[in-house]
Amino acid sequence: MNATASTPAPAETATHRKKSDRMRVLLVAYGSRGDIEPMLALAARLQESGAEVRMCAPPDFAGPAEDAGVPLTPIGRPVREMVRGAVTGTAPMPAQGLPERAARLVATTYEAVATAARGCDVMVATGLFPAAAGARSVAEELGIPYVFVACFPTYLPSPHHAPLARPGHPLPPQASDNRALWDLDAENLNALFGTGLNAHRATVGLPPVDDFRDYVLTSRPWLAADPALGPWKEPADLDVVQTGAWLRPGGRPLPAGLQAFLDAGTPPVYVGFGSIPVRDAQGVARAAVEAVRAQGHRVLLSGGWAELAPVDDQDDCFRVGEADHHTLFPRVAAVVHHGGAGTTTTAALAGTPQVVVPQMADQPYWAARVAELGIGAAHDGADPTRETLSAALATALDPRTRARAKAVAGLVRTDGATAAAQLLLGTAG
């Protein structure tokens, strides 16, 4: 079913749940910042309700976790270079080595989670499948409920969309039967990750898993995506609980320099790729600056993991580091970004037109949704030029697109993290 905040459902459990006066929740997220931020949003809502929250995540995110008051147990080494290699090709990851790397991630995550999960009542996991598999093994051993959450619909099997292509296992050309493709995906995941998971489970005295994907997802995964932006379609094979997107509370003040830049002229166009590197940062920055200027706007560059920087010293371009998107996006003319779930949702909530330049994973999905909804434009491909980006911006900056973006903003919910916290705490339904 497609449950929302008004029709909550409890977390799936294969075992008993311990009783305690104060619920202790462990959040496990292995991926980029787009995987971490929703968990911190959930953490904030859980803490408001009196729960104790811990997190396991890559060490890159120790700072954001500390700022949120969430103790972090790091999983392995920093993830930034892995993401950079996957996007830029600077650190090739051949498919033939993927099972070995996945097996190491299972073991590394298991070790971190086994330490952090002591005394916890429930576990919520997201991000890369091998890490989630290692986490669920710990939950299984401890006999505590485990929930897997996806931040975009196409991460979950459905007859309405095809799976993501797996490294070394491309989808058959011209294939149109989505259920057959998802059956093939299950086989691919068993081949890529199942053997390593079962080898590790044998070392800790757990029985083998027959279907890797089913083990990670469970029959009742959660979907932390806004129903207007990323709807879950029925009928479907999984009993998906769609809570709405998990957004951190906004309203934090902007840095003084950024505030002064915004106040000094007309709304700029924001360009940023979050925690996603790009293949040619200098070329992307130049294309973006020139395209935005060609549309008659000032430019606001966000450095991020792409390390975007101004291409000259003209005062119509400003570079910003960290800034609260909830505060910033209502003040810009358009948002040019990579298409992460959080950035897409926050721009939509602000009623600000978007141009999505997708790089990987869920980003093509969000680019397509932005175009389908009429709230912006989907750039064709990951490498923008002045001409291609200027054309996309012309669509986004059209008054009709802005009007549509304002209309859709009224449909975007902000209670997803609250709904998820209520489900975990058992205070709803």
mmCIF file of C-alpha atoms in Angstrom, residues 6-250:
data_model
loop_
_atom_site.group_PDB
_atom_site.id
_atom_site.type_symbol
_atom_site.label_atom_id
_atom_site.label_comp_id
_atom_site.label_asym_id
_atom_site.label_seq_id
_atom_site.Cartn_x
_atom_site.Cartn_y
_atom_site.Cartn_z
ATOM 1 C CA SER A 6 -2.353 10.051 7.785
ATOM 2 C CA THR A 7 -2.201 6.254 7.527
ATOM 3 C CA PRO A 8 0.958 5.212 9.388
ATOM 4 C CA ALA A 9 2.134 1.650 9.671
ATOM 5 C CA PRO A 10 4.587 0.114 12.129
ATOM 6 C CA ALA A 11 8.118 -0.915 11.263
ATOM 7 C CA GLU A 12 8.471 -4.489 10.058
ATOM 8 C CA THR A 13 9.822 -6.772 12.745
ATOM 9 C CA ALA A 14 10.863 -10.397 12.576
ATOM 10 C CA THR A 15 11.582 -10.476 16.302
ATOM 11 C CA HIS A 16 10.461 -8.878 19.556
ATOM 12 C CA ARG A 17 10.964 -5.253 20.465
ATOM 13 C CA LYS A 18 12.496 -4.409 23.811
ATOM 14 C CA LYS A 19 10.602 -2.234 26.276
ATOM 15 C CA SER A 20 12.266 0.907 27.619
ATOM 16 C CA ASP A 21 11.283 4.269 28.994
ATOM 17 C CA ARG A 22 13.300 6.116 26.381
ATOM 18 C CA MET A 23 13.493 4.686 22.878
ATOM 19 C CA ARG A 24 16.977 4.308 21.490
ATOM 20 C CA VAL A 25 17.199 4.540 17.701
ATOM 21 C CA LEU A 26 20.199 3.733 15.527
ATOM 22 C CA LEU A 27 20.360 5.376 12.088
ATOM 23 C CA VAL A 28 22.672 3.798 9.496
ATOM 24 C CA ALA A 29 23.469 5.718 6.310
ATOM 25 C CA TYR A 30 26.280 4.959 3.900
ATOM 26 C CA GLY A 31 26.495 7.283 0.912
ATOM 27 C CA SER A 32 26.799 10.964 0.060
ATOM 28 C CA ARG A 33 25.269 13.876 1.945
ATOM 29 C CA GLY A 34 21.948 13.187 0.255
ATOM 30 C CA ASP A 35 21.781 9.987 2.313
ATOM 31 C CA ILE A 36 22.870 11.662 5.558
ATOM 32 C CA GLU A 37 20.659 14.773 5.618
ATOM 33 C CA PRO A 38 17.321 12.895 5.673
ATOM 34 C CA MET A 39 18.569 10.816 8.597
ATOM 35 C CA LEU A 40 19.554 13.957 10.499
ATOM 36 C CA ALA A 41 16.073 15.336 9.797
ATOM 37 C CA LEU A 42 14.569 12.182 11.293
ATOM 38 C CA ALA A 43 16.990 12.428 14.209
ATOM 39 C CA ALA A 44 15.778 15.952 14.989
ATOM 40 C CA ARG A 45 12.151 14.840 15.124
ATOM 41 C CA LEU A 46 12.994 11.800 17.249
ATOM 42 C CA GLN A 47 14.995 13.920 19.686
ATOM 43 C CA GLU A 48 12.089 16.355 20.010
ATOM 44 C CA SER A 49 9.995 13.383 21.105
ATOM 45 C CA GLY A 50 12.506 12.347 23.742
ATOM 46 C CA ALA A 51 14.221 9.503 21.903
ATOM 47 C CA GLU A 52 17.954 8.864 22.075
ATOM 48 C CA VAL A 53 19.495 8.788 18.594
ATOM 49 C CA ARG A 54 22.816 7.423 17.395
ATOM 50 C CA MET A 55 24.196 7.227 13.870
ATOM 51 C CA CYS A 56 26.607 5.149 11.810
ATOM 52 C CA ALA A 57 27.862 6.923 8.677
ATOM 53 C CA PRO A 58 31.082 7.664 6.767
ATOM 54 C CA PRO A 59 33.538 9.846 8.722
ATOM 55 C CA ASP A 60 33.035 12.681 6.183
ATOM 56 C CA PHE A 61 29.859 13.601 8.067
ATOM 57 C CA ALA A 62 31.142 13.785 11.636
ATOM 58 C CA GLY A 63 30.682 17.576 11.573
ATOM 59 C CA PRO A 64 27.006 17.643 10.533
ATOM 60 C CA ALA A 65 26.212 14.844 13.003
ATOM 61 C CA GLU A 66 27.932 16.711 15.839
ATOM 62 C CA ASP A 67 26.072 19.910 14.948
ATOM 63 C CA ALA A 68 22.820 17.934 15.145
ATOM 64 C CA GLY A 69 23.741 16.473 18.523
ATOM 65 C CA VAL A 70 23.876 12.922 17.167
ATOM 66 C CA PRO A 71 26.790 10.702 18.288
ATOM 67 C CA LEU A 72 28.478 9.212 15.219
ATOM 68 C CA THR A 73 30.234 5.879 14.890
ATOM 69 C CA PRO A 74 32.189 6.098 11.623
ATOM 70 C CA ILE A 75 31.898 3.427 8.948
ATOM 71 C CA GLY A 76 35.232 2.816 7.230
ATOM 72 C CA ARG A 77 37.146 5.486 5.378
ATOM 73 C CA PRO A 78 35.852 8.784 3.930
ATOM 74 C CA VAL A 79 33.387 8.259 1.104
ATOM 75 C CA ARG A 80 34.220 11.456 -0.799
ATOM 76 C CA GLU A 81 37.012 9.967 -2.896
ATOM 77 C CA MET A 82 34.909 6.926 -3.764
ATOM 78 C CA VAL A 83 32.142 9.188 -5.044
ATOM 79 C CA ARG A 84 34.670 11.308 -6.937
ATOM 80 C CA GLY A 85 36.069 8.225 -8.633
ATOM 81 C CA ALA A 86 32.636 6.961 -9.612
ATOM 82 C CA VAL A 87 31.624 10.288 -11.176
ATOM 83 C CA THR A 88 34.861 11.541 -12.696
ATOM 84 C CA GLY A 89 36.485 8.250 -13.667
ATOM 85 C CA THR A 90 39.669 9.239 -11.835
ATOM 86 C CA ALA A 91 39.490 6.079 -9.748
ATOM 87 C CA PRO A 92 38.003 3.410 -12.016
ATOM 88 C CA MET A 93 36.045 0.698 -10.231
ATOM 89 C CA PRO A 94 35.934 -2.317 -12.545
ATOM 90 C CA ALA A 95 32.897 -4.511 -12.184
ATOM 91 C CA GLN A 96 35.031 -7.596 -11.609
ATOM 92 C CA GLY A 97 36.296 -6.132 -8.328
ATOM 93 C CA LEU A 98 32.916 -4.956 -7.076
ATOM 94 C CA PRO A 99 31.967 -8.157 -5.186
ATOM 95 C CA GLU A 100 35.190 -7.970 -3.177
ATOM 96 C CA ARG A 101 34.689 -4.295 -2.345
ATOM 97 C CA ALA A 102 31.064 -4.943 -1.431
ATOM 98 C CA ALA A 103 32.099 -7.808 0.875
ATOM 99 C CA ARG A 104 34.530 -5.473 2.645
ATOM 100 C CA LEU A 105 31.784 -2.869 3.056
ATOM 101 C CA VAL A 106 29.458 -5.495 4.552
ATOM 102 C CA ALA A 107 32.113 -6.411 7.108
ATOM 103 C CA THR A 108 33.147 -2.827 7.849
ATOM 104 C CA THR A 109 29.552 -1.736 8.384
ATOM 105 C CA TYR A 110 28.787 -4.775 10.517
ATOM 106 C CA GLU A 111 31.706 -3.948 12.812
ATOM 107 C CA ALA A 112 30.671 -0.310 13.248
ATOM 108 C CA VAL A 113 26.989 -1.081 13.703
ATOM 109 C CA ALA A 114 27.595 -3.943 16.142
ATOM 110 C CA THR A 115 29.273 -1.445 18.459
ATOM 111 C CA ALA A 116 26.752 1.364 18.038
ATOM 112 C CA ALA A 117 23.625 -0.818 18.196
ATOM 113 C CA ARG A 118 24.152 -2.077 21.745
ATOM 114 C CA GLY A 119 21.087 -1.213 23.768
ATOM 115 C CA CYS A 120 19.142 0.136 20.774
ATOM 116 C CA ASP A 121 15.468 -0.610 20.221
ATOM 117 C CA VAL A 122 15.168 -0.098 16.464
ATOM 118 C CA MET A 123 17.405 0.427 13.435
ATOM 119 C CA VAL A 124 16.758 2.509 10.304
ATOM 120 C CA ALA A 125 19.098 2.077 7.329
ATOM 121 C CA THR A 126 19.572 3.737 3.945
ATOM 122 C CA GLY A 127 22.230 4.147 1.268
ATOM 123 C CA LEU A 128 24.344 1.525 -0.449
ATOM 124 C CA PHE A 129 22.926 -1.982 -0.315
ATOM 125 C CA PRO A 130 26.046 -3.811 1.008
ATOM 126 C CA ALA A 131 26.221 -1.459 3.997
ATOM 127 C CA ALA A 132 22.525 -1.901 4.722
ATOM 128 C CA ALA A 133 22.960 -5.686 4.489
ATOM 129 C CA GLY A 134 25.716 -5.588 7.092
ATOM 130 C CA ALA A 135 23.538 -3.429 9.316
ATOM 131 C CA ARG A 136 20.554 -5.743 9.051
ATOM 132 C CA SER A 137 22.707 -8.689 10.068
ATOM 133 C CA VAL A 138 23.389 -6.881 13.333
ATOM 134 C CA ALA A 139 19.683 -6.125 13.842
ATOM 135 C CA GLU A 140 18.941 -9.791 13.205
ATOM 136 C CA GLU A 141 21.475 -10.891 15.803
ATOM 137 C CA LEU A 142 20.178 -8.441 18.396
ATOM 138 C CA GLY A 143 16.528 -9.192 17.656
ATOM 139 C CA ILE A 144 15.541 -5.578 17.067
ATOM 140 C CA PRO A 145 13.279 -4.142 14.336
ATOM 141 C CA TYR A 146 14.983 -3.008 11.132
ATOM 142 C CA VAL A 147 13.594 -0.562 8.568
ATOM 143 C CA PHE A 148 15.064 0.215 5.167
ATOM 144 C CA VAL A 149 14.276 3.629 3.711
ATOM 145 C CA ALA A 150 14.699 4.734 0.098
ATOM 146 C CA CYS A 151 14.774 8.431 -0.819
ATOM 147 C CA PHE A 152 13.495 7.951 -4.364
ATOM 148 C CA PRO A 153 10.938 5.568 -5.853
ATOM 149 C CA THR A 154 13.125 3.909 -8.489
ATOM 150 C CA TYR A 155 15.357 2.385 -5.784
ATOM 151 C CA LEU A 156 12.462 0.026 -5.050
ATOM 152 C CA PRO A 157 11.072 -2.736 -7.330
ATOM 153 C CA SER A 158 7.897 -1.797 -9.187
ATOM 154 C CA PRO A 159 6.174 -2.742 -12.428
ATOM 155 C CA HIS A 160 5.995 0.983 -13.196
ATOM 156 C CA HIS A 161 9.727 1.601 -13.636
ATOM 157 C CA ALA A 162 12.947 -0.217 -14.468
ATOM 158 C CA PRO A 163 15.803 -0.788 -11.996
ATOM 159 C CA LEU A 164 19.055 1.127 -12.041
ATOM 160 C CA ALA A 165 21.785 -0.474 -14.144
ATOM 161 C CA ARG A 166 24.380 -2.310 -12.060
ATOM 162 C CA PRO A 167 28.134 -2.079 -12.806
ATOM 163 C CA GLY A 168 29.030 -4.755 -15.317
ATOM 164 C CA HIS A 169 25.387 -5.786 -15.658
ATOM 165 C CA PRO A 170 23.704 -3.435 -18.145
ATOM 166 C CA LEU A 171 19.990 -3.756 -18.727
ATOM 167 C CA PRO A 172 19.058 -5.594 -21.929
ATOM 168 C CA PRO A 173 18.505 -3.148 -24.786
ATOM 169 C CA GLN A 174 14.910 -2.623 -25.867
ATOM 170 C CA ALA A 175 13.627 -4.419 -22.751
ATOM 171 C CA SER A 176 10.168 -3.237 -21.753
ATOM 172 C CA ASP A 177 8.896 -5.735 -19.158
ATOM 173 C CA ASN A 178 9.801 -4.048 -15.882
ATOM 174 C CA ARG A 179 8.978 -7.053 -13.733
ATOM 175 C CA ALA A 180 11.351 -9.191 -15.795
ATOM 176 C CA LEU A 181 14.019 -6.513 -15.404
ATOM 177 C CA TRP A 182 13.564 -6.488 -11.636
ATOM 178 C CA ASP A 183 13.872 -10.289 -11.595
ATOM 179 C CA LEU A 184 17.147 -9.874 -13.486
ATOM 180 C CA ASP A 185 18.179 -7.173 -11.020
ATOM 181 C CA ALA A 186 17.669 -9.577 -8.130
ATOM 182 C CA GLU A 187 19.928 -12.095 -9.868
ATOM 183 C CA ASN A 188 22.546 -9.414 -10.489
ATOM 184 C CA LEU A 189 22.537 -8.319 -6.858
ATOM 185 C CA ASN A 190 22.886 -11.899 -5.673
ATOM 186 C CA ALA A 191 25.895 -12.281 -7.961
ATOM 187 C CA LEU A 192 27.476 -8.950 -7.021
ATOM 188 C CA PHE A 193 26.750 -8.825 -3.302
ATOM 189 C CA GLY A 194 25.049 -11.994 -2.079
ATOM 190 C CA THR A 195 28.130 -14.208 -1.936
ATOM 191 C CA GLY A 196 30.093 -11.672 0.091
ATOM 192 C CA LEU A 197 27.211 -11.142 2.500
ATOM 193 C CA ASN A 198 26.786 -14.861 3.101
ATOM 194 C CA ALA A 199 30.522 -15.373 3.536
ATOM 195 C CA HIS A 200 30.533 -12.748 6.265
ATOM 196 C CA ARG A 201 27.372 -14.113 7.881
ATOM 197 C CA ALA A 202 29.046 -17.507 8.135
ATOM 198 C CA THR A 203 31.882 -15.955 10.148
ATOM 199 C CA VAL A 204 29.436 -14.578 12.738
ATOM 200 C CA GLY A 205 27.241 -17.671 12.918
ATOM 201 C CA LEU A 206 24.288 -16.456 10.852
ATOM 202 C CA PRO A 207 22.547 -18.583 8.176
ATOM 203 C CA PRO A 208 22.868 -17.686 4.485
ATOM 204 C CA VAL A 209 20.452 -15.330 2.767
ATOM 205 C CA ASP A 210 18.644 -16.614 -0.328
ATOM 206 C CA ASP A 211 17.738 -13.270 -1.899
ATOM 207 C CA PHE A 212 20.071 -10.356 -1.181
ATOM 208 C CA ARG A 213 17.724 -7.585 -2.318
ATOM 209 C CA ASP A 214 14.722 -8.914 -0.415
ATOM 210 C CA TYR A 215 16.863 -9.189 2.702
ATOM 211 C CA VAL A 216 17.984 -5.556 2.490
ATOM 212 C CA LEU A 217 14.638 -4.015 1.549
ATOM 213 C CA THR A 218 12.256 -6.252 3.521
ATOM 214 C CA SER A 219 8.690 -6.596 2.261
ATOM 215 C CA ARG A 220 7.755 -3.237 3.783
ATOM 216 C CA PRO A 221 10.378 -0.567 2.996
ATOM 217 C CA TRP A 222 9.772 3.104 3.612
ATOM 218 C CA LEU A 223 9.935 5.787 0.947
ATOM 219 C CA ALA A 224 11.115 9.208 2.145
ATOM 220 C CA ALA A 225 10.014 11.137 -0.945
ATOM 221 C CA ASP A 226 7.310 13.733 -1.349
ATOM 222 C CA PRO A 227 4.145 12.233 -2.891
ATOM 223 C CA ALA A 228 3.708 15.176 -5.270
ATOM 224 C CA LEU A 229 7.304 15.087 -6.507
ATOM 225 C CA GLY A 230 8.161 11.386 -6.318
ATOM 226 C CA PRO A 231 4.926 9.394 -6.019
ATOM 227 C CA TRP A 232 4.804 5.666 -5.380
ATOM 228 C CA LYS A 233 2.458 4.088 -7.880
ATOM 229 C CA GLU A 234 0.069 1.240 -7.212
ATOM 230 C CA PRO A 235 -0.366 -1.596 -7.827
ATOM 231 C CA ALA A 236 3.075 -2.725 -6.722
ATOM 232 C CA ASP A 237 4.745 -5.854 -5.404
ATOM 233 C CA LEU A 238 6.055 -4.275 -2.190
ATOM 234 C CA ASP A 239 4.020 -2.854 0.672
ATOM 235 C CA VAL A 240 5.744 0.535 0.560
ATOM 236 C CA VAL A 241 5.144 3.108 3.292
ATOM 237 C CA GLN A 242 5.551 6.582 1.771
ATOM 238 C CA THR A 243 6.112 9.059 4.586
ATOM 239 C CA GLY A 244 7.010 12.158 2.578
ATOM 240 C CA ALA A 245 10.503 13.633 2.306
ATOM 241 C CA TRP A 246 12.591 13.967 5.461
ATOM 242 C CA LEU A 247 13.617 17.617 5.604
ATOM 243 C CA ARG A 248 15.689 19.278 8.310
ATOM 244 C CA PRO A 249 14.168 22.372 9.917
ATOM 245 C CA GLY A 250 15.174 25.491 7.977
#
